[in-house]
Amino acid sequence: MNRKTLFFCSLAPIAALVAGCAGYGSASGTSSSAGSSYGTHAAAPAKAADGVLAGANGMTLYVFDRDAAGSGKSVCNGPCAANWPPLAAAAADAASGDWSVVTRDDGTRQWAYKGRPLYYWAKDAKPGDKTGDGVNGVWHAATP
């Protein structure tokens, strides 16, 4: 596999459908690079960075106290979601281990960790910012 193919296969959530992506489409659903199964998602939708969960873009992820853990629902919609954009899940992404997917009021899908929907904070400017932690006493940086 050449570097260009590897690059696109590692970024595309639907890489399982693309011929030539090593490890995708196997019976176990695992990727040889990630070593674990997340449906067609090549790796976990977020990673631990500096003690918190961060999206693929390096931006801190947050949880909302008003979301009931394990309810399969997000209560941050409309203007709330404009300030706290959800960590989007593609239609083909599937739950695995501590990761689950909730369907939002608008029909879009969002990743949840240990049953808690995950969000970005619109006012974080760069990877590593944690300015949303503690906002209104109900927003907290998500921890692994």
Tab-separated table of N, CA and C in Angstrom:
chain	number	residue	atom	x	y	z
A	1	MET	N	0.856	-1.162	0.000
A	1	MET	CA	0.000	0.000	0.000
A	1	MET	C	0.903	1.226	0.000
A	2	ASN	N	0.587	2.198	-0.837
A	2	ASN	CA	1.413	3.403	-0.876
A	2	ASN	C	0.965	4.395	0.196
A	3	ARG	N	1.788	5.421	0.444
A	3	ARG	CA	1.500	6.395	1.504
A	3	ARG	C	0.192	7.126	1.279
A	4	LYS	N	-0.114	7.454	0.031
A	4	LYS	CA	-1.347	8.182	-0.262
A	4	LYS	C	-2.559	7.329	0.107
A	5	THR	N	-2.541	6.063	-0.269
A	5	THR	CA	-3.652	5.169	0.057
A	5	THR	C	-3.771	5.034	1.564
A	6	LEU	N	-2.652	4.840	2.253
A	6	LEU	CA	-2.671	4.706	3.702
A	6	LEU	C	-3.257	5.951	4.354
A	7	PHE	N	-2.868	7.137	3.888
A	7	PHE	CA	-3.387	8.383	4.431
A	7	PHE	C	-4.905	8.451	4.309
A	8	PHE	N	-5.424	8.211	3.123
A	8	PHE	CA	-6.864	8.313	2.925
A	8	PHE	C	-7.613	7.212	3.662
A	9	CYS	N	-7.052	6.028	3.722
A	9	CYS	CA	-7.706	4.941	4.439
A	9	CYS	C	-7.779	5.234	5.932
A	10	SER	N	-6.763	5.886	6.474
A	10	SER	CA	-6.770	6.164	7.900
A	10	SER	C	-7.741	7.275	8.266
A	11	LEU	N	-8.085	8.141	7.334
A	11	LEU	CA	-8.991	9.254	7.629
A	11	LEU	C	-10.453	8.969	7.310
A	12	ALA	N	-10.707	8.130	6.348
A	12	ALA	CA	-12.069	7.928	5.874
A	12	ALA	C	-12.831	6.954	6.755
A	13	PRO	N	-13.920	7.392	7.402
A	13	PRO	CA	-14.711	6.484	8.218
A	13	PRO	C	-15.329	5.356	7.401
A	14	ILE	N	-15.439	5.548	6.109
A	14	ILE	CA	-16.016	4.499	5.273
A	14	ILE	C	-14.927	3.733	4.542
A	15	ALA	N	-13.731	3.737	5.120
A	15	ALA	CA	-12.593	3.088	4.475
A	15	ALA	C	-12.833	1.599	4.231
A	16	ALA	N	-13.724	0.987	4.994
A	16	ALA	CA	-14.005	-0.429	4.802
A	16	ALA	C	-14.558	-0.693	3.410
A	17	LEU	N	-15.120	0.329	2.806
A	17	LEU	CA	-15.705	0.169	1.486
A	17	LEU	C	-14.702	0.426	0.369
A	18	VAL	N	-13.532	0.910	0.732
A	18	VAL	CA	-12.531	1.279	-0.253
A	18	VAL	C	-11.561	0.128	-0.437
A	19	ALA	N	-11.406	-0.356	-1.646
A	19	ALA	CA	-10.489	-1.458	-1.907
A	19	ALA	C	-9.068	-1.042	-1.585
A	20	GLY	N	-8.297	-1.968	-1.037
A	20	GLY	CA	-6.892	-1.725	-0.791
A	20	GLY	C	-6.572	-1.204	0.589
A	21	CYS	N	-7.536	-1.025	1.466
A	21	CYS	CA	-7.255	-0.560	2.814
A	21	CYS	C	-6.960	-1.775	3.681
A	22	ALA	N	-5.721	-1.943	4.067
A	22	ALA	CA	-5.298	-3.112	4.828
A	22	ALA	C	-6.079	-3.209	6.131
A	23	GLY	N	-6.568	-4.401	6.431
A	23	GLY	CA	-7.227	-4.652	7.703
A	23	GLY	C	-8.697	-4.320	7.734
A	24	TYR	N	-9.204	-3.594	6.756
A	24	TYR	CA	-10.623	-3.244	6.751
A	24	TYR	C	-11.411	-4.326	6.046
A	25	GLY	N	-12.655	-4.478	6.467
A	25	GLY	CA	-13.542	-5.407	5.806
A	25	GLY	C	-13.319	-6.844	6.228
A	26	SER	N	-12.473	-7.081	7.223
A	26	SER	CA	-12.258	-8.441	7.680
A	26	SER	C	-13.464	-8.885	8.485
A	27	ALA	N	-13.544	-10.174	8.698
A	27	ALA	CA	-14.675	-10.719	9.431
A	27	ALA	C	-14.772	-10.136	10.827
A	28	SER	N	-13.640	-9.825	11.441
A	28	SER	CA	-13.668	-9.281	12.798
A	28	SER	C	-13.955	-7.797	12.822
A	29	GLY	N	-13.801	-7.110	11.675
A	29	GLY	CA	-14.048	-5.677	11.625
A	29	GLY	C	-12.905	-4.864	12.196
A	30	THR	N	-11.762	-5.525	12.435
A	30	THR	CA	-10.656	-4.791	13.026
A	30	THR	C	-9.731	-4.257	11.964
A	31	SER	N	-9.011	-3.243	12.315
A	31	SER	CA	-8.005	-2.645	11.453
A	31	SER	C	-6.642	-3.074	11.957
A	32	SER	N	-5.755	-3.433	11.052
A	32	SER	CA	-4.428	-3.849	11.481
A	32	SER	C	-3.684	-2.712	12.143
A	33	SER	N	-4.025	-1.466	11.843
A	33	SER	CA	-3.330	-0.342	12.453
A	33	SER	C	-3.914	0.015	13.812
A	34	ALA	N	-5.200	-0.162	14.019
A	34	ALA	CA	-5.814	0.233	15.274
A	34	ALA	C	-5.858	-0.910	16.276
A	35	GLY	N	-6.053	-2.129	15.787
A	35	GLY	CA	-6.056	-3.280	16.654
A	35	GLY	C	-7.327	-3.472	17.441
A	36	SER	N	-8.366	-2.702	17.181
A	36	SER	CA	-9.620	-2.904	17.869
A	36	SER	C	-10.767	-2.570	16.945
A	37	SER	N	-11.955	-3.035	17.321
A	37	SER	CA	-13.107	-2.909	16.436
A	37	SER	C	-13.974	-1.717	16.798
A	38	TYR	N	-14.292	-0.899	15.811
A	38	TYR	CA	-15.223	0.226	15.969
A	38	TYR	C	-16.088	0.288	14.734
A	39	GLY	N	-16.728	-0.800	14.374
A	39	GLY	CA	-17.509	-0.823	13.147
A	39	GLY	C	-16.590	-0.485	12.001
A	40	THR	N	-16.967	0.506	11.202
A	40	THR	CA	-16.102	0.898	10.105
A	40	THR	C	-15.199	2.050	10.503
A	41	HIS	N	-15.223	2.438	11.757
A	41	HIS	CA	-14.360	3.503	12.236
A	41	HIS	C	-12.976	2.915	12.463
A	42	ALA	N	-11.939	3.496	11.879
A	42	ALA	CA	-10.590	2.949	11.920
A	42	ALA	C	-10.015	2.914	13.336
A	43	ALA	N	-10.391	3.811	14.185
A	43	ALA	CA	-9.883	3.878	15.549
A	43	ALA	C	-10.962	4.496	16.422
A	44	ALA	N	-10.677	4.576	17.716
A	44	ALA	CA	-11.624	5.229	18.608
A	44	ALA	C	-11.898	6.636	18.078
A	45	PRO	N	-13.120	7.136	18.263
A	45	PRO	CA	-13.455	8.465	17.738
A	45	PRO	C	-12.758	9.602	18.465
A	46	ALA	N	-12.100	9.311	19.569
A	46	ALA	CA	-11.356	10.325	20.317
A	46	ALA	C	-10.162	9.647	20.964
A	47	LYS	N	-9.232	10.466	21.432
A	47	LYS	CA	-8.031	9.932	22.078
A	47	LYS	C	-7.777	10.695	23.372
A	48	ALA	N	-7.005	10.079	24.249
A	48	ALA	CA	-6.621	10.759	25.482
A	48	ALA	C	-5.462	11.699	25.171
A	49	ALA	N	-5.560	12.931	25.661
A	49	ALA	CA	-4.500	13.928	25.472
A	49	ALA	C	-4.484	14.843	26.692
A	50	ASP	N	-3.391	14.881	27.389
A	50	ASP	CA	-3.238	15.757	28.554
A	50	ASP	C	-4.350	15.530	29.585
A	51	GLY	N	-4.717	14.267	29.802
A	51	GLY	CA	-5.693	13.927	30.832
A	51	GLY	C	-7.149	14.058	30.449
A	52	VAL	N	-7.431	14.462	29.208
A	52	VAL	CA	-8.814	14.594	28.755
A	52	VAL	C	-8.986	13.877	27.418
A	53	LEU	N	-10.225	13.715	26.989
A	53	LEU	CA	-10.489	13.186	25.658
A	53	LEU	C	-10.438	14.318	24.650
A	54	ALA	N	-9.858	14.039	23.507
A	54	ALA	CA	-9.759	15.028	22.435
A	54	ALA	C	-10.182	14.369	21.131
A	55	GLY	N	-10.829	15.153	20.278
A	55	GLY	CA	-11.229	14.664	18.967
A	55	GLY	C	-10.011	14.489	18.073
A	56	ALA	N	-10.236	13.961	16.879
A	56	ALA	CA	-9.155	13.738	15.917
A	56	ALA	C	-8.415	15.032	15.595
A	57	ASN	N	-9.094	16.168	15.753
A	57	ASN	CA	-8.482	17.472	15.490
A	57	ASN	C	-7.679	17.995	16.686
A	58	GLY	N	-7.622	17.218	17.774
A	58	GLY	CA	-6.872	17.616	18.955
A	58	GLY	C	-7.641	18.508	19.912
A	59	MET	N	-8.872	18.859	19.552
A	59	MET	CA	-9.663	19.751	20.396
A	59	MET	C	-10.311	18.966	21.546
A	60	THR	N	-10.342	19.587	22.721
A	60	THR	CA	-10.900	18.977	23.923
A	60	THR	C	-12.378	18.659	23.724
A	61	LEU	N	-12.785	17.520	24.269
A	61	LEU	CA	-14.193	17.114	24.256
A	61	LEU	C	-14.777	17.281	25.655
A	62	TYR	N	-16.076	17.539	25.700
A	62	TYR	CA	-16.766	17.842	26.951
A	62	TYR	C	-18.011	16.987	27.121
A	63	VAL	N	-18.425	16.847	28.384
A	63	VAL	CA	-19.699	16.213	28.717
A	63	VAL	C	-20.575	17.242	29.424
A	64	PHE	N	-21.882	17.004	29.349
A	64	PHE	CA	-22.896	17.925	29.864
A	64	PHE	C	-23.652	17.232	30.990
A	65	ASP	N	-23.682	17.820	32.183
A	65	ASP	CA	-24.349	17.201	33.329
A	65	ASP	C	-25.829	16.920	33.088
A	66	ARG	N	-26.463	17.673	32.220
A	66	ARG	CA	-27.908	17.486	32.003
A	66	ARG	C	-28.226	16.315	31.080
A	67	ASP	N	-27.197	15.740	30.428
A	67	ASP	CA	-27.392	14.508	29.650
A	67	ASP	C	-27.401	13.338	30.630
A	68	ALA	N	-28.438	12.537	30.592
A	68	ALA	CA	-28.508	11.352	31.448
A	68	ALA	C	-27.644	10.258	30.842
A	69	ALA	N	-26.606	9.847	31.558
A	69	ALA	CA	-25.691	8.816	31.051
A	69	ALA	C	-26.468	7.551	30.714
A	70	GLY	N	-26.204	7.018	29.530
A	70	GLY	CA	-26.840	5.783	29.096
A	70	GLY	C	-28.240	5.939	28.533
A	71	SER	N	-28.739	7.175	28.466
A	71	SER	CA	-30.105	7.391	27.967
A	71	SER	C	-30.196	7.274	26.456
A	72	GLY	N	-29.043	7.344	25.786
A	72	GLY	CA	-29.048	7.302	24.325
A	72	GLY	C	-29.540	8.599	23.713
A	73	LYS	N	-29.510	9.683	24.492
A	73	LYS	CA	-30.055	10.956	24.034
A	73	LYS	C	-29.167	12.117	24.471
A	74	SER	N	-29.133	13.143	23.652
A	74	SER	CA	-28.474	14.402	23.990
A	74	SER	C	-29.557	15.439	24.229
A	75	VAL	N	-29.418	16.231	25.297
A	75	VAL	CA	-30.391	17.299	25.543
A	75	VAL	C	-29.862	18.661	25.105
A	76	CYS	N	-28.669	18.697	24.530
A	76	CYS	CA	-28.094	19.947	24.024
A	76	CYS	C	-28.407	20.052	22.534
A	77	ASN	N	-29.427	20.826	22.221
A	77	ASN	CA	-29.886	20.983	20.841
A	77	ASN	C	-30.058	22.463	20.528
A	78	GLY	N	-30.286	22.778	19.268
A	78	GLY	CA	-30.528	24.163	18.856
A	78	GLY	C	-29.378	25.083	19.220
A	79	PRO	N	-29.680	26.214	19.907
A	79	PRO	CA	-28.628	27.167	20.260
A	79	PRO	C	-27.528	26.536	21.125
A	80	CYS	N	-27.900	25.608	21.975
A	80	CYS	CA	-26.910	24.925	22.804
A	80	CYS	C	-25.892	24.214	21.911
A	81	ALA	N	-26.365	23.501	20.890
A	81	ALA	CA	-25.467	22.764	19.995
A	81	ALA	C	-24.624	23.693	19.121
A	82	ALA	N	-25.064	24.938	18.944
A	82	ALA	CA	-24.248	25.896	18.200
A	82	ALA	C	-23.001	26.250	19.015
A	83	ASN	N	-23.147	26.347	20.332
A	83	ASN	CA	-22.019	26.635	21.215
A	83	ASN	C	-21.231	25.385	21.592
A	84	TRP	N	-21.924	24.252	21.607
A	84	TRP	CA	-21.332	22.976	22.005
A	84	TRP	C	-21.570	21.952	20.886
A	85	PRO	N	-20.838	22.054	19.782
A	85	PRO	CA	-21.064	21.138	18.661
A	85	PRO	C	-20.794	19.687	19.068
A	86	PRO	N	-21.685	18.792	18.677
A	86	PRO	CA	-21.502	17.383	19.029
A	86	PRO	C	-20.344	16.745	18.265
A	87	LEU	N	-19.742	15.716	18.862
A	87	LEU	CA	-18.751	14.899	18.170
A	87	LEU	C	-19.541	13.980	17.253
A	88	ALA	N	-19.568	14.314	15.978
A	88	ALA	CA	-20.418	13.626	15.006
A	88	ALA	C	-19.961	12.203	14.739
A	89	ALA	N	-20.920	11.325	14.576
A	89	ALA	CA	-20.679	9.937	14.174
A	89	ALA	C	-21.309	9.743	12.802
A	90	ALA	N	-20.605	9.071	11.919
A	90	ALA	CA	-21.119	8.783	10.581
A	90	ALA	C	-22.178	7.684	10.652
A	91	ALA	N	-22.992	7.600	9.630
A	91	ALA	CA	-24.050	6.595	9.589
A	91	ALA	C	-23.499	5.179	9.727
A	92	ALA	N	-22.310	4.934	9.214
A	92	ALA	CA	-21.729	3.592	9.250
A	92	ALA	C	-20.989	3.295	10.561
A	93	ASP	N	-20.762	4.294	11.418
A	93	ASP	CA	-20.046	4.065	12.667
A	93	ASP	C	-20.897	3.223	13.614
A	94	ALA	N	-20.235	2.334	14.332
A	94	ALA	CA	-20.945	1.433	15.237
A	94	ALA	C	-20.325	1.489	16.630
A	95	ALA	N	-21.168	1.257	17.620
A	95	ALA	CA	-20.731	1.238	19.012
A	95	ALA	C	-19.787	0.068	19.253
A	96	SER	N	-18.849	0.277	20.185
A	96	SER	CA	-17.937	-0.789	20.580
A	96	SER	C	-17.298	-0.432	21.909
A	97	GLY	N	-17.321	-1.364	22.844
A	97	GLY	CA	-16.706	-1.123	24.144
A	97	GLY	C	-17.352	0.049	24.856
A	98	ASP	N	-16.529	1.002	25.288
A	98	ASP	CA	-17.033	2.183	26.000
A	98	ASP	C	-17.666	3.209	25.075
A	99	TRP	N	-17.557	3.000	23.764
A	99	TRP	CA	-18.062	3.963	22.776
A	99	TRP	C	-19.442	3.561	22.292
A	100	SER	N	-20.361	4.514	22.296
A	100	SER	CA	-21.711	4.283	21.770
A	100	SER	C	-22.101	5.472	20.907
A	101	VAL	N	-23.199	5.309	20.203
A	101	VAL	CA	-23.693	6.362	19.319
A	101	VAL	C	-25.119	6.697	19.731
A	102	VAL	N	-25.395	7.995	19.885
A	102	VAL	CA	-26.752	8.448	20.196
A	102	VAL	C	-27.306	9.171	18.975
A	103	THR	N	-28.617	9.106	18.817
A	103	THR	CA	-29.277	9.835	17.738
A	103	THR	C	-29.853	11.111	18.334
A	104	ARG	N	-29.478	12.220	17.725
A	104	ARG	CA	-29.892	13.531	18.213
A	104	ARG	C	-31.308	13.875	17.745
A	105	ASP	N	-31.898	14.908	18.332
A	105	ASP	CA	-33.250	15.337	17.963
A	105	ASP	C	-33.376	15.651	16.479
A	106	ASP	N	-32.282	16.148	15.862
A	106	ASP	CA	-32.337	16.491	14.436
A	106	ASP	C	-32.033	15.287	13.529
A	107	GLY	N	-31.861	14.109	14.129
A	107	GLY	CA	-31.619	12.894	13.359
A	107	GLY	C	-30.147	12.591	13.109
A	108	THR	N	-29.249	13.527	13.419
A	108	THR	CA	-27.821	13.256	13.251
A	108	THR	C	-27.355	12.350	14.388
A	109	ARG	N	-26.177	11.790	14.195
A	109	ARG	CA	-25.636	10.851	15.173
A	109	ARG	C	-24.428	11.461	15.873
A	110	GLN	N	-24.260	11.098	17.131
A	110	GLN	CA	-23.219	11.676	17.968
A	110	GLN	C	-22.552	10.577	18.785
A	111	TRP	N	-21.230	10.674	18.921
A	111	TRP	CA	-20.498	9.722	19.757
A	111	TRP	C	-20.726	10.019	21.228
A	112	ALA	N	-20.772	8.933	22.013
A	112	ALA	CA	-20.842	9.026	23.469
A	112	ALA	C	-19.761	8.120	24.047
A	113	TYR	N	-19.204	8.520	25.168
A	113	TYR	CA	-18.200	7.726	25.863
A	113	TYR	C	-18.759	7.335	27.223
A	114	LYS	N	-18.796	6.046	27.477
A	114	LYS	CA	-19.389	5.514	28.706
A	114	LYS	C	-20.795	6.062	28.899
A	115	GLY	N	-21.538	6.141	27.794
A	115	GLY	CA	-22.938	6.555	27.820
A	115	GLY	C	-23.172	8.048	27.844
A	116	ARG	N	-22.100	8.855	27.848
A	116	ARG	CA	-22.251	10.310	27.923
A	116	ARG	C	-21.905	10.944	26.580
A	117	PRO	N	-22.860	11.634	25.952
A	117	PRO	CA	-22.582	12.299	24.674
A	117	PRO	C	-21.410	13.277	24.797
A	118	LEU	N	-20.637	13.380	23.722
A	118	LEU	CA	-19.438	14.221	23.706
A	118	LEU	C	-19.616	15.439	22.807
A	119	TYR	N	-19.056	16.549	23.250
A	119	TYR	CA	-19.195	17.827	22.555
A	119	TYR	C	-17.853	18.560	22.493
A	120	TYR	N	-17.720	19.415	21.495
A	120	TYR	CA	-16.639	20.400	21.454
A	120	TYR	C	-17.190	21.691	22.052
A	121	TRP	N	-16.320	22.644	22.378
A	121	TRP	CA	-16.729	23.976	22.862
A	121	TRP	C	-16.309	24.969	21.798
A	122	ALA	N	-17.251	25.728	21.281
A	122	ALA	CA	-16.994	26.656	20.178
A	122	ALA	C	-15.924	27.699	20.515
A	123	LYS	N	-15.719	27.998	21.789
A	123	LYS	CA	-14.761	29.035	22.163
A	123	LYS	C	-13.334	28.518	22.372
A	124	ASP	N	-13.133	27.198	22.314
A	124	ASP	CA	-11.762	26.686	22.325
A	124	ASP	C	-11.148	27.054	20.983
A	125	ALA	N	-9.983	27.685	21.000
A	125	ALA	CA	-9.371	28.204	19.775
A	125	ALA	C	-8.328	27.281	19.166
A	126	LYS	N	-7.694	26.466	20.006
A	126	LYS	CA	-6.612	25.621	19.481
A	126	LYS	C	-6.584	24.302	20.253
A	127	PRO	N	-5.979	23.267	19.659
A	127	PRO	CA	-5.856	21.992	20.375
A	127	PRO	C	-5.226	22.199	21.744
A	128	GLY	N	-5.774	21.521	22.724
A	128	GLY	CA	-5.268	21.648	24.092
A	128	GLY	C	-6.015	22.660	24.933
A	129	ASP	N	-6.751	23.592	24.308
A	129	ASP	CA	-7.568	24.534	25.082
A	129	ASP	C	-8.617	23.748	25.863
A	130	LYS	N	-8.914	24.207	27.070
A	130	LYS	CA	-9.937	23.580	27.920
A	130	LYS	C	-10.826	24.656	28.520
A	131	THR	N	-11.123	25.689	27.742
A	131	THR	CA	-11.860	26.833	28.274
A	131	THR	C	-13.316	26.511	28.599
A	132	GLY	N	-13.822	25.388	28.121
A	132	GLY	CA	-15.199	25.008	28.421
A	132	GLY	C	-15.363	24.267	29.729
A	133	ASP	N	-14.247	23.854	30.324
A	133	ASP	CA	-14.329	23.083	31.563
A	133	ASP	C	-14.886	23.949	32.684
A	134	GLY	N	-16.038	23.550	33.223
A	134	GLY	CA	-16.660	24.267	34.333
A	134	GLY	C	-17.668	25.319	33.922
A	135	VAL	N	-17.906	25.513	32.623
A	135	VAL	CA	-18.867	26.524	32.184
A	135	VAL	C	-20.232	26.255	32.815
A	136	ASN	N	-20.772	27.273	33.449
A	136	ASN	CA	-22.082	27.229	34.122
A	136	ASN	C	-22.194	26.091	35.130
A	137	GLY	N	-21.075	25.522	35.526
A	137	GLY	CA	-21.081	24.430	36.493
A	137	GLY	C	-21.634	23.127	35.975
A	138	VAL	N	-21.937	23.057	34.665
A	138	VAL	CA	-22.553	21.834	34.112
A	138	VAL	C	-21.780	21.233	32.943
A	139	TRP	N	-20.734	21.900	32.500
A	139	TRP	CA	-19.895	21.396	31.403
A	139	TRP	C	-18.528	21.015	31.958
A	140	HIS	N	-18.038	19.847	31.547
A	140	HIS	CA	-16.770	19.358	32.076
A	140	HIS	C	-15.961	18.704	30.980
A	141	ALA	N	-14.645	18.893	31.024
A	141	ALA	CA	-13.784	18.193	30.086
A	141	ALA	C	-13.997	16.690	30.294
A	142	ALA	N	-14.169	15.976	29.194
A	142	ALA	CA	-14.372	14.525	29.268
A	142	ALA	C	-13.046	13.857	29.590
A	143	THR	N	-13.072	12.909	30.492
A	143	THR	CA	-11.853	12.208	30.884
A	143	THR	C	-11.924	10.740	30.466
A	144	PRO	N	-10.760	10.187	30.134
A	144	PRO	CA	-10.733	8.768	29.725
A	144	PRO	C	-10.938	7.839	30.900
